[in-house]
Coordinates of C-alpha atoms in Angstrom, one line a residue:
Chain T
M1 CA 8.1 -25.4 2.1
K2 CA 8.6 -22.0 3.2
L3 CA 12.5 -22.2 2.2
L4 CA 12.5 -23.4 -0.6
G5 CA 10.0 -20.9 -1.2
V6 CA 12.7 -18.2 -0.7
L7 CA 15.7 -20.4 -2.2
L8 CA 13.4 -20.9 -5.3
L9 CA 12.8 -16.0 -5.2
L10 CA 17.0 -15.8 -4.7
A11 CA 17.6 -18.2 -7.2
G12 CA 15.3 -16.7 -9.7
W13 CA 16.2 -13.2 -9.1
A14 CA 21.0 -15.0 -9.7
I15 CA 19.1 -16.1 -13.0
V16 CA 18.4 -12.2 -14.2
L17 CA 21.2 -11.5 -12.9
A18 CA 23.4 -14.3 -15.0
A19 CA 21.4 -12.5 -18.0
V20 CA 22.0 -9.3 -17.4
A21 CA 25.5 -9.6 -17.0
L22 CA 27.0 -12.6 -19.3
L23 CA 24.5 -12.2 -22.3
M24 CA 24.1 -10.1 -25.2
A25 CA 21.2 -7.0 -25.6
G26 CA 18.7 -8.8 -27.8
P27 CA 16.2 -12.2 -27.9
P28 CA 18.1 -15.0 -25.8
Q29 CA 18.7 -12.5 -22.9
V30 CA 14.7 -11.9 -22.9
V31 CA 14.1 -15.3 -23.2
F32 CA 16.4 -16.0 -19.9
V33 CA 15.5 -12.6 -18.4
F34 CA 11.5 -14.2 -18.2
A35 CA 12.5 -18.0 -17.2
G36 CA 14.0 -16.0 -14.3
M37 CA 11.0 -14.1 -13.6
G38 CA 8.8 -17.6 -13.8
V39 CA 11.6 -19.3 -11.6
E40 CA 10.5 -16.4 -8.9
A41 CA 6.6 -17.0 -9.6
L42 CA 7.4 -20.2 -8.9
G43 CA 9.3 -19.5 -5.5
L44 CA 6.2 -17.2 -4.5
G45 CA 3.9 -19.7 -5.4
L46 CA 6.0 -22.2 -2.9
V47 CA 6.0 -19.6 -0.1
I48 CA 2.2 -18.8 -0.5
R49 CA 1.0 -22.2 -0.2
A50 CA 3.5 -22.7 3.1
H51 CA 1.1 -19.6 4.6
P52 CA -2.2 -21.6 4.8
V53 CA -5.6 -20.1 5.2
P54 CA -6.7 -20.0 8.7
R55 CA -9.6 -22.0 9.9
G56 CA -11.7 -20.2 12.7
D57 CA -10.5 -18.1 15.4
R58 CA -6.7 -18.7 17.4
E59 CA -8.0 -18.8 21.0
Chain E
M1 CA 19.7 6.2 -14.4
T2 CA 22.2 8.2 -13.3
P3 CA 21.8 12.5 -13.6
T4 CA 25.0 14.3 -13.3
Y5 CA 25.5 16.0 -9.8
E6 CA 27.6 19.1 -10.2
A7 CA 26.3 21.3 -9.0
F8 CA 22.0 22.7 -8.9
P9 CA 20.8 26.5 -8.8
G10 CA 20.5 28.1 -6.7
P11 CA 16.1 28.6 -7.3
M12 CA 16.6 25.0 -8.4
A13 CA 17.9 24.0 -5.2
L14 CA 15.2 25.9 -3.5
L15 CA 12.2 24.8 -5.5
C16 CA 13.4 21.3 -4.8
A17 CA 13.4 21.7 -0.7
L18 CA 10.3 23.3 -1.2
C19 CA 8.4 19.5 -3.2
I20 CA 10.7 17.4 -0.5
F21 CA 8.9 19.9 2.6
L22 CA 5.5 18.5 0.9
I23 CA 6.6 15.0 1.5
P24 CA 5.0 14.8 5.2
F25 CA 1.9 15.3 4.2
A26 CA 2.3 11.7 2.8
A27 CA 2.6 10.8 5.3
A28 CA 0.0 13.0 6.9
G29 CA -1.8 11.1 4.7
L30 CA -0.8 6.9 5.1
S31 CA -1.6 8.1 9.1
L32 CA -4.8 9.1 8.7
I33 CA -6.1 6.2 6.1
N34 CA -4.8 3.2 8.3
T35 CA -6.4 4.8 11.6
G36 CA -9.3 5.0 9.6
L37 CA -9.1 1.7 8.7
G38 CA -8.2 0.0 10.9
R39 CA -10.8 -0.2 14.5
S40 CA -11.6 2.2 17.0
R41 CA -10.0 0.5 19.6
S42 CA -7.0 0.8 18.5
A43 CA -7.2 4.2 16.5
A44 CA -4.5 6.0 19.1
H45 CA -2.2 3.7 19.0
S46 CA -2.1 3.5 15.3
M47 CA -1.8 7.3 15.4
L48 CA 1.1 7.1 18.3
S49 CA 2.7 3.3 16.6
S50 CA 2.5 6.1 12.7
L51 CA 4.5 8.8 14.8
C52 CA 7.0 6.4 16.8
V53 CA 8.1 4.8 13.0
V54 CA 8.8 7.8 11.4
S55 CA 10.8 9.0 14.9
V56 CA 12.3 5.7 14.1
A57 CA 12.5 5.1 10.9
A58 CA 14.7 9.0 10.6
L59 CA 17.1 7.9 13.3
A60 CA 18.0 4.7 11.8
Y61 CA 18.2 6.3 8.2
C62 CA 20.0 9.2 10.1
L63 CA 22.4 6.5 12.0
C64 CA 23.6 4.7 8.7
G65 CA 20.8 4.8 6.1
F66 CA 21.8 7.7 4.0
A67 CA 25.4 5.5 4.1
W68 CA 24.6 3.0 2.0
Q69 CA 22.5 4.4 -0.3
G70 CA 25.1 6.8 -0.8
F71 CA 24.8 8.8 -3.7
P72 CA 25.4 9.4 -7.4
G73 CA 29.4 9.7 -8.2
G74 CA 29.7 9.5 -3.8
P75 CA 31.8 6.5 -2.3
A76 CA 30.7 3.2 -2.7
H77 CA 31.5 -0.2 -2.9
S78 CA 32.0 -1.9 -5.4
L79 CA 32.7 -5.4 -7.8
A80 CA 34.3 -6.0 -10.9
I81 CA 31.7 -8.6 -13.1
A82 CA 33.2 -9.2 -16.6
G83 CA 35.0 -5.4 -16.5
K84 CA 31.9 -4.1 -15.2
E85 CA 31.2 -2.5 -12.4
W86 CA 27.9 -3.0 -10.2
G87 CA 27.5 -0.8 -7.4
W88 CA 25.8 -3.2 -4.7
I89 CA 26.2 -0.4 -1.2
G90 CA 27.3 3.4 -1.2
A91 CA 29.8 3.2 1.7
E92 CA 29.4 7.2 3.2
H93 CA 29.4 7.6 6.5
F94 CA 27.0 7.4 9.3
L95 CA 25.3 9.8 11.0
M96 CA 25.3 12.3 7.4
R97 CA 29.0 13.1 8.0
G98 CA 30.7 14.8 5.8
V99 CA 27.3 15.8 4.3
A100 CA 27.5 19.5 2.9
F101 CA 24.3 20.7 4.2
G102 CA 23.9 24.1 2.6
G103 CA 21.7 22.8 -0.5
S104 CA 23.7 20.8 -2.0
P105 CA 22.3 17.9 -4.3
A106 CA 23.8 15.2 -1.2
S107 CA 21.9 17.8 1.3
L108 CA 18.9 17.9 -0.2
A109 CA 19.0 13.2 -1.3
A110 CA 19.9 13.3 2.2
L111 CA 16.6 15.7 3.3
F112 CA 14.5 13.0 0.6
G113 CA 15.5 10.5 2.1
I114 CA 14.8 10.6 5.7
F115 CA 11.9 11.1 4.9
T116 CA 11.0 8.7 2.7
A117 CA 12.5 6.8 5.0
G118 CA 9.1 7.6 6.8
I119 CA 7.5 6.9 4.0
V120 CA 8.7 3.0 3.2
A121 CA 8.2 2.1 7.4
L122 CA 4.0 4.2 8.0
I123 CA 2.8 1.3 4.5
P124 CA 3.2 -2.2 7.1
L125 CA 1.6 0.0 9.6
G126 CA -1.6 -0.4 7.7
T127 CA -1.0 -4.2 7.1
G128 CA -0.6 -5.3 10.3
A129 CA -3.5 -3.3 12.0
D130 CA -5.0 -4.6 15.6
R131 CA -2.3 -6.8 16.2
W132 CA 1.5 -5.6 15.5
R133 CA 2.6 -4.3 19.0
L134 CA 3.4 -1.2 19.4
G135 CA 8.1 -2.2 20.3
P136 CA 8.4 -5.2 17.2
C137 CA 7.0 -2.0 15.2
C138 CA 9.5 -0.1 16.0
V139 CA 12.3 -1.9 16.0
S140 CA 10.7 -3.5 12.0
A141 CA 11.1 0.6 10.3
A142 CA 14.1 0.2 11.7
L143 CA 15.2 -2.0 9.7
L144 CA 13.5 -1.4 6.5
A145 CA 14.9 1.8 7.4
G146 CA 18.3 1.9 8.3
L147 CA 19.0 -1.1 5.7
T148 CA 16.2 -2.5 3.4
Y149 CA 15.3 0.6 2.0
P150 CA 18.9 2.3 1.6
L151 CA 20.1 -0.7 0.0
F152 CA 17.4 -0.9 -2.9
A153 CA 17.9 2.8 -3.0
H154 CA 21.3 2.6 -3.7
W155 CA 20.7 0.2 -6.4
A156 CA 18.0 2.5 -8.2
W157 CA 19.0 5.7 -6.8
G158 CA 22.5 5.7 -5.7
G159 CA 23.8 5.3 -8.7
G160 CA 24.1 1.5 -7.7
W161 CA 24.3 -1.2 -10.6
L162 CA 20.9 -0.9 -12.1
A163 CA 20.8 2.7 -12.5
Q164 CA 23.6 2.0 -14.4
L165 CA 22.3 -0.7 -16.8
G166 CA 22.2 1.4 -19.2
A167 CA 25.7 2.3 -19.6
N168 CA 27.0 -0.7 -18.6
Y169 CA 24.9 -2.9 -20.7
G170 CA 22.3 -0.8 -23.1
L171 CA 19.5 -1.3 -22.0
G172 CA 17.1 1.9 -22.2
R173 CA 18.9 4.8 -20.0
G174 CA 18.8 1.5 -16.8
F175 CA 16.5 1.8 -14.0
V176 CA 14.6 4.7 -13.3
D177 CA 12.3 4.9 -11.1
A178 CA 11.4 8.9 -10.5
G179 CA 9.2 9.5 -7.7
G180 CA 9.5 6.2 -5.7
S181 CA 7.0 3.4 -6.9
G182 CA 9.8 1.0 -6.8
G183 CA 12.6 2.0 -4.3
I184 CA 9.7 3.7 -1.8
Q185 CA 6.0 2.2 -2.9
A186 CA 7.3 -1.4 -3.4
V187 CA 9.5 -2.0 -0.8
G188 CA 6.6 -0.8 1.4
G189 CA 4.5 -2.8 0.4
L190 CA 6.8 -6.2 -0.5
T191 CA 7.3 -5.5 4.0
A192 CA 3.9 -5.4 4.6
L193 CA 3.3 -9.1 2.6
S194 CA 5.5 -10.2 4.9
I195 CA 4.1 -8.2 8.2
A196 CA 0.6 -10.1 7.2
W197 CA 2.1 -13.1 6.6
I198 CA 4.2 -13.5 10.3
L199 CA 1.2 -11.7 11.6
G200 CA -1.8 -13.8 10.5
P201 CA -4.8 -12.7 10.5
R202 CA -7.2 -11.2 13.3
H203 CA -9.4 -13.1 15.6
G204 CA -12.5 -13.1 13.9
K205 CA -11.3 -12.6 10.5
Y206 CA -11.5 -15.8 9.3
T207 CA -14.5 -18.4 9.4
P208 CA -13.8 -22.0 10.3
D209 CA -15.1 -23.2 7.2
G210 CA -11.9 -20.5 6.2
M211 CA -14.1 -17.9 5.3
P212 CA -12.7 -14.6 5.3
S213 CA -15.8 -12.3 7.3
A214 CA -15.9 -8.6 6.5
V215 CA -14.6 -6.1 8.9
P216 CA -14.9 -2.6 8.3
G217 CA -13.1 0.7 9.2
H218 CA -13.8 2.2 11.5
N219 CA -14.0 6.2 10.0
S220 CA -14.5 6.6 7.0
V221 CA -14.6 9.5 6.5
L222 CA -10.5 9.6 8.3
V223 CA -9.4 7.8 5.2
L224 CA -11.1 9.6 2.6
L225 CA -9.2 13.1 4.2
G226 CA -6.1 11.3 4.2
C227 CA -6.3 10.4 0.6
L228 CA -6.5 14.2 -0.1
V229 CA -3.7 14.8 1.9
A230 CA -1.4 12.3 0.4
L231 CA -2.5 13.7 -3.0
V232 CA -0.1 16.8 -2.0
G233 CA 2.4 14.6 -0.7
W234 CA 2.5 12.7 -3.9
L235 CA 2.8 16.5 -5.3
G236 CA 5.8 16.8 -3.9
L237 CA 7.2 13.0 -3.5
N238 CA 6.8 12.7 -7.4
S239 CA 9.3 16.6 -8.0
A240 CA 11.7 16.2 -6.1
G241 CA 12.8 11.7 -6.6
A242 CA 12.4 13.1 -10.7
I243 CA 14.5 16.7 -10.1
L244 CA 17.0 14.9 -7.7
Y245 CA 17.2 11.4 -9.3
A246 CA 16.1 11.6 -12.9
G247 CA 17.9 14.5 -13.9
V248 CA 14.5 16.7 -14.9
Q249 CA 14.5 20.0 -15.4
P250 CA 12.1 21.3 -12.4
G251 CA 9.9 23.8 -15.4
W252 CA 8.3 19.8 -15.7
I253 CA 6.8 19.4 -12.7
V254 CA 3.6 21.3 -14.1
L255 CA 3.6 17.8 -16.0
I256 CA 3.8 15.3 -13.0
A257 CA 1.7 17.5 -11.2
V258 CA -0.7 16.9 -13.9
N259 CA 0.3 12.9 -14.8
T260 CA -0.1 12.7 -10.6
L261 CA -3.6 13.8 -10.1
L262 CA -4.6 12.3 -13.9
S263 CA -3.1 8.7 -12.1
A264 CA -4.6 8.9 -8.9
A265 CA -8.0 10.6 -10.6
A266 CA -8.8 7.7 -13.2
A267 CA -8.0 5.1 -10.4
A268 CA -10.5 5.8 -8.2
L269 CA -12.8 6.7 -10.9
T270 CA -12.4 3.5 -12.1
V271 CA -12.7 1.9 -8.8
V272 CA -16.0 3.6 -8.3
V273 CA -17.4 2.4 -11.7
M274 CA -16.1 -0.9 -10.3
T275 CA -17.9 -1.5 -7.1
H276 CA -20.9 0.1 -7.9
A277 CA -21.1 -2.5 -10.5
R278 CA -20.1 -6.1 -9.0
F279 CA -21.9 -4.8 -4.9
G280 CA -24.7 -1.7 -6.3
K281 CA -23.0 0.8 -4.2
P282 CA -19.6 2.3 -4.2
D283 CA -17.3 1.0 -2.5
A284 CA -15.4 4.2 0.1
S285 CA -12.9 1.9 1.3
L286 CA -11.1 0.6 -1.9
T287 CA -11.8 3.9 -3.6
A288 CA -9.2 5.1 -1.2
N289 CA -7.3 1.4 -2.0
G290 CA -7.6 2.7 -5.5
W291 CA -6.6 6.5 -5.1
I292 CA -2.8 6.0 -3.3
G293 CA -3.1 2.7 -6.1
G294 CA -3.4 5.7 -8.1
L295 CA -0.6 7.7 -7.1
V296 CA 1.4 4.7 -6.3
A297 CA 1.1 3.8 -10.1
S298 CA 2.0 7.1 -11.1
S299 CA 5.2 7.9 -9.1
A300 CA 7.8 5.8 -11.0
A301 CA 6.7 7.3 -15.1
C302 CA 5.7 11.2 -13.3
A303 CA 7.7 12.6 -15.6
F304 CA 7.8 10.8 -18.5
V305 CA 4.2 10.2 -20.2
R306 CA 2.3 11.8 -22.1
P307 CA -1.6 13.3 -19.9
V308 CA -3.4 10.2 -21.6
A309 CA -0.8 7.9 -20.9
A310 CA -0.9 8.5 -16.8
V311 CA -5.3 8.1 -17.2
A312 CA -4.4 5.0 -18.7
I313 CA -1.8 3.7 -16.0
G314 CA -3.8 5.0 -13.4
L315 CA -7.4 3.4 -15.1
I316 CA -4.8 -0.6 -15.0
A317 CA -3.9 0.9 -11.7
G318 CA -7.3 1.0 -10.3
V319 CA -8.4 -2.4 -11.9
A320 CA -5.9 -4.6 -10.0
V321 CA -6.2 -2.7 -6.8
V322 CA -10.3 -4.0 -7.3
F323 CA -8.5 -7.9 -8.0
A324 CA -5.2 -7.5 -5.6
V325 CA -6.9 -6.6 -3.0
E326 CA -9.9 -8.9 -2.9
W327 CA -7.5 -12.0 -4.4
F328 CA -5.1 -11.8 -0.8
E329 CA -7.9 -11.3 1.4
A330 CA -10.0 -14.6 -0.4
R331 CA -7.7 -16.2 -2.1
L332 CA -4.4 -15.9 0.1
A333 CA -5.6 -15.3 3.3
V334 CA -3.9 -12.7 4.0
D335 CA -5.8 -10.0 6.0
D336 CA -4.8 -6.4 5.0
P337 CA -6.7 -3.6 6.6
S338 CA -5.5 -1.1 5.5
G339 CA -5.1 -2.5 1.3
A340 CA -1.6 -1.4 2.0
I341 CA -0.1 -4.8 -0.6
S342 CA -2.1 -3.7 -3.1
A343 CA -2.2 -0.5 -3.6
H344 CA 1.3 -0.4 -2.7
A345 CA 3.4 -3.7 -3.8
V346 CA 1.0 -4.5 -6.3
G347 CA 0.2 -0.5 -8.0
G348 CA 4.2 0.1 -7.7
L349 CA 5.5 -2.9 -9.8
W350 CA 2.5 -2.1 -12.2
G351 CA 3.9 1.9 -12.4
L352 CA 7.6 0.5 -13.2
L353 CA 6.1 -1.7 -15.7
A354 CA 3.7 1.1 -17.1
L355 CA 7.3 3.2 -17.1
G356 CA 8.8 0.6 -19.8
L357 CA 5.4 0.5 -21.5
F358 CA 4.8 4.5 -22.1
G359 CA 7.2 6.0 -20.7
R360 CA 9.8 8.4 -23.1
V361 CA 12.6 8.4 -20.6
P362 CA 14.6 11.2 -22.2
G363 CA 19.0 12.1 -21.8
P364 CA 20.5 14.8 -19.7
L365 CA 18.2 17.4 -21.6
L366 CA 14.9 16.7 -22.0
S367 CA 13.3 15.6 -25.5
P368 CA 9.9 14.3 -24.4
E369 CA 9.3 11.5 -28.0
T370 CA 12.6 10.3 -27.2
R371 CA 11.9 6.3 -27.2
V372 CA 15.2 4.4 -26.1
A373 CA 15.7 0.4 -27.3
N374 CA 15.2 -2.3 -24.4
Q375 CA 14.3 0.0 -21.7
W376 CA 11.0 -2.2 -20.4
L377 CA 13.9 -5.0 -19.7
A378 CA 15.4 -2.6 -17.8
Q379 CA 12.1 -2.3 -16.2
L380 CA 11.5 -5.8 -15.6
V381 CA 15.5 -6.3 -14.3
G382 CA 13.9 -4.1 -11.4
I383 CA 11.2 -5.1 -11.0
A384 CA 12.5 -9.5 -11.0
T385 CA 15.3 -7.5 -8.3
L386 CA 12.0 -6.2 -5.8
V387 CA 10.6 -10.0 -5.8
G388 CA 13.3 -11.7 -5.6
F389 CA 15.7 -10.4 -3.6
V390 CA 13.8 -7.5 -1.5
L391 CA 10.7 -9.7 -0.5
P392 CA 13.0 -12.8 0.5
L393 CA 15.7 -9.6 2.4
T394 CA 12.3 -7.9 3.8
Y395 CA 11.0 -11.7 4.9
G396 CA 13.6 -12.9 6.5
L397 CA 15.1 -9.3 8.9
N398 CA 11.3 -9.9 10.3
W399 CA 11.2 -13.7 11.0
L400 CA 13.8 -13.2 12.9
L401 CA 12.7 -10.7 14.5
N402 CA 9.6 -11.9 15.2
R403 CA 11.8 -15.6 16.7
V404 CA 13.6 -13.1 19.2
Y405 CA 11.3 -10.7 20.2
P406 CA 7.4 -11.6 19.0
Q407 CA 5.6 -9.2 16.8
R408 CA 2.2 -10.4 17.4
V409 CA -0.2 -8.8 20.4
A410 CA -1.1 -11.1 23.2
P411 CA -4.9 -12.7 22.3
E412 CA -6.1 -10.6 25.5
G413 CA -4.3 -8.0 23.4
E414 CA -6.3 -7.8 20.3
R415 CA -10.0 -8.2 22.4
Q416 CA -9.9 -5.8 24.1
G417 CA -7.7 -3.3 21.6
M418 CA -4.7 -1.6 21.6
D419 CA -5.3 1.4 23.4
L420 CA -6.6 -0.2 26.0
Y421 CA -3.9 -2.8 26.4
E422 CA -0.8 -1.7 25.1
L423 CA -2.0 2.8 26.5
G424 CA -4.3 2.5 28.9
A425 CA -6.1 4.3 27.4
G426 CA -8.9 4.4 24.2
A427 CA -9.6 7.7 21.6
Y428 CA -12.2 8.0 21.7
P429 CA -13.3 7.9 25.4
E430 CA -16.3 9.7 25.2
F431 CA -17.8 6.4 23.2
I432 CA -19.9 3.5 24.2
V433 CA -17.4 0.5 23.9
H434 CA -19.2 -2.4 21.8
S435 CA -18.6 -5.5 22.3
D436 CA -17.3 -7.4 18.9
E437 CA -20.0 -6.7 16.9
F438 CA -18.0 -6.9 13.5
T439 CA -16.8 -10.7 14.4
Q440 CA -19.2 -13.7 13.8
R441 CA -20.4 -14.8 16.1
K442 CA -20.2 -19.2 17.5
I443 CA -23.4 -20.3 17.7

């Protein structure tokens, strides 16, 4: 799950880059930038869930 | 944003150098805060770690960091995508060879970088307090100052693709981060988050049912003194960064200083009021986090907003820091003794966004009333890059390091305290050593 989360973070960033590089300035570009950030948020959520709440002492 | 860099007039170079010389105060302030918010039995270790980390960061930055960060107009590797140049890494000489150390803009950038690399590396230190071994934290600092920080700094400040978003794609003036809300603070804060995940929480921080227990810092005086010392450093950091990387004329450092202080003041007072309303009394450590959060948030937009906007930026930073500290500790089980993730990562990302919302980003000649189209989108692309690229990079590097060189101290070391276990002597030898009075007692 951690790896998947990290990959989603990178995928979201790639979507943002693609939006900047391939789309003209305007609403579609903004939508794709937000979509990329949404994918990043999903990835961040997965990475967070991959680090569970610890229960009690480590020892 | 790529300012012109033909040459700095003598007085401008001198003023910029003087501002850079104030930056070590920020390092001193952060070191005091990190130490004060940790346990007394790890205080000497914390201060020694700060010294070692700043030293390692300076050497790593000199070795390869400046070469990869580069400098606007200097040699860089770039890719051509759809007919546009995307500068992705600098191509200066290693060990700062070839830099004309005579007050040239390149030499000032090198000086700025060698100090700020230490600041970036100090940020995760507070998060790893009481359990991060000295050796691995130095190696981690070398990776941060030698690779992660210079890479993003090239993109934002070295004429890289983020700085060129305006010229290439019409997104405002490109990504703007005058004093380093993103390039310094968010990079350090996201590395702190990675370190917190990799190290795990301190012994006794969470009860068997997963509830966090309070582990108060051992010296509030150090913490609050650190806040005041850090202010001096931030005045230099924001002023020098704005002159070097945002093309701001020296006269505008008055506005930068006013905005920096107002943002920190608004954030700190917001936290005082909030904690008083919620807990009945103001909380000193959260207020310190709020102060630093306000300073951090002020950095990006310090030269491009009016004082009233700086107050709004600080106010929102204060609110964000309070909720972020609680959220990371209680909901996400991220044990961050110094609150660095909330103050530096959350505050830094907010500072970048705030510039897009409140900023009047100027052209080469400052005209504060000019509002540039799509500046907020350029800032969002920068934020997406920090979260989507820098966080996985710094997490991956520290995860790999942890595999070959375990970063967390042995349970015995944590119980004994980092001072005795790693250094052989405590910070306060004449004090009576108490048992672990702050941790949950087993019944």
